[in-house]
Amino acid sequence: MIWKLLLTAAVILGAYGVIRARIRSDRVARGLEPPRPPLLPPGLMQLAVSAVLALMVLGSALHLYTGWRHAREVVLVQVVNANTGQITAFEVRRGSVEGRRFQTIDGREIRLADVERMIVLPKPRPE
């Protein structure tokens, strides 16, 4: 929640800065104010922009990769019949579980009945 507030504040501050810069450049163009030298050299600004852009692309790629890896993780799904108590176990990729249905690793499509419950567990590692 705090990130939403910080993002909103950053957008407002950015818009304020852009409007203020446009007003100032208009005053300089009319000759009402003398031009000011830039705070940062243009080469350094281009380097900073390139670094931020590269960081954003790298962060996006990392986020996509971790989401893909999480969806490909093999988990153990136990289907429990609430009437009989019978438990049936299946190995499933986490990304193939959708609501009351899933697809097993060997390609079978399983749909749960109303009396069945699903338990998703991490796959036990062999020792």
PDB file of C-alpha atoms in Angstrom:
ATOM      1  CA  MET A   1       0.000   0.000   0.000  1.00  0.00           C
ATOM      2  CA  ILE A   2       2.846   2.370   0.828  1.00  0.00           C
ATOM      3  CA  TRP A   3       4.294   1.816  -2.651  1.00  0.00           C
ATOM      4  CA  LYS A   4       1.070   3.049  -4.243  1.00  0.00           C
ATOM      5  CA  LEU A   5       1.256   6.234  -2.187  1.00  0.00           C
ATOM      6  CA  LEU A   6       4.943   6.734  -3.005  1.00  0.00           C
ATOM      7  CA  LEU A   7       4.269   6.158  -6.718  1.00  0.00           C
ATOM      8  CA  THR A   8       1.422   8.682  -6.666  1.00  0.00           C
ATOM      9  CA  ALA A   9       3.627  11.230  -4.892  1.00  0.00           C
ATOM     10  CA  ALA A  10       6.423  10.643  -7.426  1.00  0.00           C
ATOM     11  CA  VAL A  11       4.028  11.168 -10.355  1.00  0.00           C
ATOM     12  CA  ILE A  12       2.696  14.382  -8.809  1.00  0.00           C
ATOM     13  CA  LEU A  13       6.223  15.692  -8.151  1.00  0.00           C
ATOM     14  CA  GLY A  14       7.277  14.757 -11.693  1.00  0.00           C
ATOM     15  CA  ALA A  15       4.292  16.571 -13.202  1.00  0.00           C
ATOM     16  CA  TYR A  16       5.017  19.613 -11.029  1.00  0.00           C
ATOM     17  CA  GLY A  17       8.651  19.622 -12.184  1.00  0.00           C
ATOM     18  CA  VAL A  18       7.693  19.343 -15.865  1.00  0.00           C
ATOM     19  CA  ILE A  19       5.151  22.167 -15.649  1.00  0.00           C
ATOM     20  CA  ARG A  20       7.603  24.361 -13.734  1.00  0.00           C
ATOM     21  CA  ALA A  21      10.348  23.706 -16.315  1.00  0.00           C
ATOM     22  CA  ARG A  22       7.992  24.588 -19.187  1.00  0.00           C
ATOM     23  CA  ILE A  23       7.023  27.847 -17.525  1.00  0.00           C
ATOM     24  CA  ARG A  24      10.689  28.692 -16.882  1.00  0.00           C
ATOM     25  CA  SER A  25      11.740  27.860 -20.465  1.00  0.00           C
ATOM     26  CA  ASP A  26       8.915  30.052 -21.760  1.00  0.00           C
ATOM     27  CA  ARG A  27      10.141  32.937 -19.587  1.00  0.00           C
ATOM     28  CA  VAL A  28      13.729  32.421 -20.810  1.00  0.00           C
ATOM     29  CA  ALA A  29      12.536  32.370 -24.437  1.00  0.00           C
ATOM     30  CA  ARG A  30      10.770  35.694 -23.922  1.00  0.00           C
ATOM     31  CA  GLY A  31      13.936  37.178 -22.383  1.00  0.00           C
ATOM     32  CA  LEU A  32      12.406  37.734 -18.933  1.00  0.00           C
ATOM     33  CA  GLU A  33      15.033  35.536 -17.177  1.00  0.00           C
ATOM     34  CA  PRO A  34      18.646  34.726 -18.025  1.00  0.00           C
ATOM     35  CA  PRO A  35      19.299  31.080 -18.987  1.00  0.00           C
ATOM     36  CA  ARG A  36      20.764  28.847 -16.274  1.00  0.00           C
ATOM     37  CA  PRO A  37      23.513  26.266 -16.872  1.00  0.00           C
ATOM     38  CA  PRO A  38      22.296  22.656 -16.490  1.00  0.00           C
ATOM     39  CA  LEU A  39      22.825  20.955 -13.113  1.00  0.00           C
ATOM     40  CA  LEU A  40      24.225  17.788 -14.707  1.00  0.00           C
ATOM     41  CA  PRO A  41      26.229  17.514 -17.915  1.00  0.00           C
ATOM     42  CA  PRO A  42      24.208  15.975 -20.773  1.00  0.00           C
ATOM     43  CA  GLY A  43      26.595  12.996 -21.048  1.00  0.00           C
ATOM     44  CA  LEU A  44      26.123  12.105 -17.374  1.00  0.00           C
ATOM     45  CA  MET A  45      22.347  12.437 -17.711  1.00  0.00           C
ATOM     46  CA  GLN A  46      22.326  10.065 -20.707  1.00  0.00           C
ATOM     47  CA  LEU A  47      24.430   7.581 -18.732  1.00  0.00           C
ATOM     48  CA  ALA A  48      22.025   7.776 -15.770  1.00  0.00           C
ATOM     49  CA  VAL A  49      19.009   7.265 -18.029  1.00  0.00           C
ATOM     50  CA  SER A  50      20.676   4.289 -19.711  1.00  0.00           C
ATOM     51  CA  ALA A  51      21.546   2.767 -16.331  1.00  0.00           C
ATOM     52  CA  VAL A  52      17.992   3.170 -15.022  1.00  0.00           C
ATOM     53  CA  LEU A  53      16.556   1.700 -18.230  1.00  0.00           C
ATOM     54  CA  ALA A  54      18.943  -1.262 -18.064  1.00  0.00           C
ATOM     55  CA  LEU A  55      18.022  -1.822 -14.407  1.00  0.00           C
ATOM     56  CA  MET A  56      14.309  -1.784 -15.286  1.00  0.00           C
ATOM     57  CA  VAL A  57      14.772  -4.274 -18.137  1.00  0.00           C
ATOM     58  CA  LEU A  58      16.895  -6.538 -15.927  1.00  0.00           C
ATOM     59  CA  GLY A  59      14.330  -6.362 -13.111  1.00  0.00           C
ATOM     60  CA  SER A  60      11.475  -7.174 -15.487  1.00  0.00           C
ATOM     61  CA  ALA A  61      13.376 -10.116 -16.950  1.00  0.00           C
ATOM     62  CA  LEU A  62      14.179 -11.427 -13.456  1.00  0.00           C
ATOM     63  CA  HIS A  63      10.522 -11.113 -12.418  1.00  0.00           C
ATOM     64  CA  LEU A  64       9.347 -12.975 -15.527  1.00  0.00           C
ATOM     65  CA  TYR A  65      11.941 -15.716 -15.010  1.00  0.00           C
ATOM     66  CA  THR A  66      11.058 -16.288 -11.342  1.00  0.00           C
ATOM     67  CA  GLY A  67       7.333 -16.392 -12.201  1.00  0.00           C
ATOM     68  CA  TRP A  68       7.997 -18.908 -14.967  1.00  0.00           C
ATOM     69  CA  ARG A  69      10.178 -21.028 -12.665  1.00  0.00           C
ATOM     70  CA  HIS A  70       7.527 -20.929  -9.920  1.00  0.00           C
ATOM     71  CA  ALA A  71       4.837 -22.079 -12.384  1.00  0.00           C
ATOM     72  CA  ARG A  72       7.069 -24.950 -13.576  1.00  0.00           C
ATOM     73  CA  GLU A  73       7.681 -26.233 -10.035  1.00  0.00           C
ATOM     74  CA  VAL A  74       6.402 -29.774  -9.479  1.00  0.00           C
ATOM     75  CA  VAL A  75       4.071 -30.097  -6.482  1.00  0.00           C
ATOM     76  CA  LEU A  76       2.070 -32.928  -4.960  1.00  0.00           C
ATOM     77  CA  VAL A  77      -1.712 -32.483  -5.179  1.00  0.00           C
ATOM     78  CA  GLN A  78      -3.826 -34.639  -2.916  1.00  0.00           C
ATOM     79  CA  VAL A  79      -7.494 -35.016  -3.824  1.00  0.00           C
ATOM     80  CA  VAL A  80      -9.575 -35.908  -0.767  1.00  0.00           C
ATOM     81  CA  ASN A  81     -13.093 -37.274  -1.086  1.00  0.00           C
ATOM     82  CA  ALA A  82     -15.036 -35.685   1.787  1.00  0.00           C
ATOM     83  CA  ASN A  83     -17.572 -38.556   1.932  1.00  0.00           C
ATOM     84  CA  THR A  84     -15.222 -41.544   2.014  1.00  0.00           C
ATOM     85  CA  GLY A  85     -11.948 -39.957   3.158  1.00  0.00           C
ATOM     86  CA  GLN A  86     -10.090 -41.550   0.245  1.00  0.00           C
ATOM     87  CA  ILE A  87      -6.923 -39.659  -0.729  1.00  0.00           C
ATOM     88  CA  THR A  88      -5.504 -39.759  -4.260  1.00  0.00           C
ATOM     89  CA  ALA A  89      -2.134 -38.113  -4.961  1.00  0.00           C
ATOM     90  CA  PHE A  90      -0.956 -36.580  -8.252  1.00  0.00           C
ATOM     91  CA  GLU A  91       2.242 -34.868  -9.358  1.00  0.00           C
ATOM     92  CA  VAL A  92       1.379 -31.542 -10.981  1.00  0.00           C
ATOM     93  CA  ARG A  93       3.141 -28.423 -12.174  1.00  0.00           C
ATOM     94  CA  ARG A  94       2.062 -25.475 -10.021  1.00  0.00           C
ATOM     95  CA  GLY A  95       1.053 -23.396 -13.035  1.00  0.00           C
ATOM     96  CA  SER A  96      -1.432 -26.016 -14.271  1.00  0.00           C
ATOM     97  CA  VAL A  97      -3.632 -25.799 -11.149  1.00  0.00           C
ATOM     98  CA  GLU A  98      -6.644 -23.651 -12.039  1.00  0.00           C
ATOM     99  CA  GLY A  99      -9.530 -23.519  -9.597  1.00  0.00           C
ATOM    100  CA  ARG A 100     -11.079 -26.974  -9.294  1.00  0.00           C
ATOM    101  CA  ARG A 101      -9.129 -28.568 -12.135  1.00  0.00           C
ATOM    102  CA  PHE A 102      -5.523 -29.334 -12.972  1.00  0.00           C
ATOM    103  CA  GLN A 103      -3.390 -31.258 -15.428  1.00  0.00           C
ATOM    104  CA  THR A 104      -0.952 -33.880 -14.196  1.00  0.00           C
ATOM    105  CA  ILE A 105       2.626 -34.213 -15.408  1.00  0.00           C
ATOM    106  CA  ASP A 106       1.670 -37.195 -17.560  1.00  0.00           C
ATOM    107  CA  GLY A 107      -1.054 -35.135 -19.295  1.00  0.00           C
ATOM    108  CA  ARG A 108      -4.266 -36.258 -17.553  1.00  0.00           C
ATOM    109  CA  GLU A 109      -6.880 -33.540 -16.959  1.00  0.00           C
ATOM    110  CA  ILE A 110      -8.457 -33.864 -13.498  1.00  0.00           C
ATOM    111  CA  ARG A 111     -11.649 -32.027 -12.531  1.00  0.00           C
ATOM    112  CA  LEU A 112     -12.774 -32.137  -8.916  1.00  0.00           C
ATOM    113  CA  ALA A 113     -16.318 -33.023  -7.932  1.00  0.00           C
ATOM    114  CA  ASP A 114     -18.224 -30.954  -5.380  1.00  0.00           C
ATOM    115  CA  VAL A 115     -17.482 -33.478  -2.612  1.00  0.00           C
ATOM    116  CA  GLU A 116     -13.728 -33.485  -3.280  1.00  0.00           C
ATOM    117  CA  ARG A 117     -11.124 -31.175  -1.792  1.00  0.00           C
ATOM    118  CA  MET A 118      -7.644 -30.370  -3.080  1.00  0.00           C
ATOM    119  CA  ILE A 119      -4.492 -30.093  -0.963  1.00  0.00           C
ATOM    120  CA  VAL A 120      -1.364 -28.689  -2.636  1.00  0.00           C
ATOM    121  CA  LEU A 121       1.883 -29.783  -0.973  1.00  0.00           C
ATOM    122  CA  PRO A 122       5.531 -29.297  -1.933  1.00  0.00           C
ATOM    123  CA  LYS A 123       6.946 -32.388  -3.572  1.00  0.00           C
ATOM    124  CA  PRO A 124       9.051 -34.345  -1.069  1.00  0.00           C
ATOM    125  CA  ARG A 125      12.703 -34.468  -2.024  1.00  0.00           C
ATOM    126  CA  PRO A 126      14.334 -37.892  -2.223  1.00  0.00           C
ATOM    127  CA  GLU A 127      17.058 -38.421   0.348  1.00  0.00           C
TER     128      GLU A 127
END
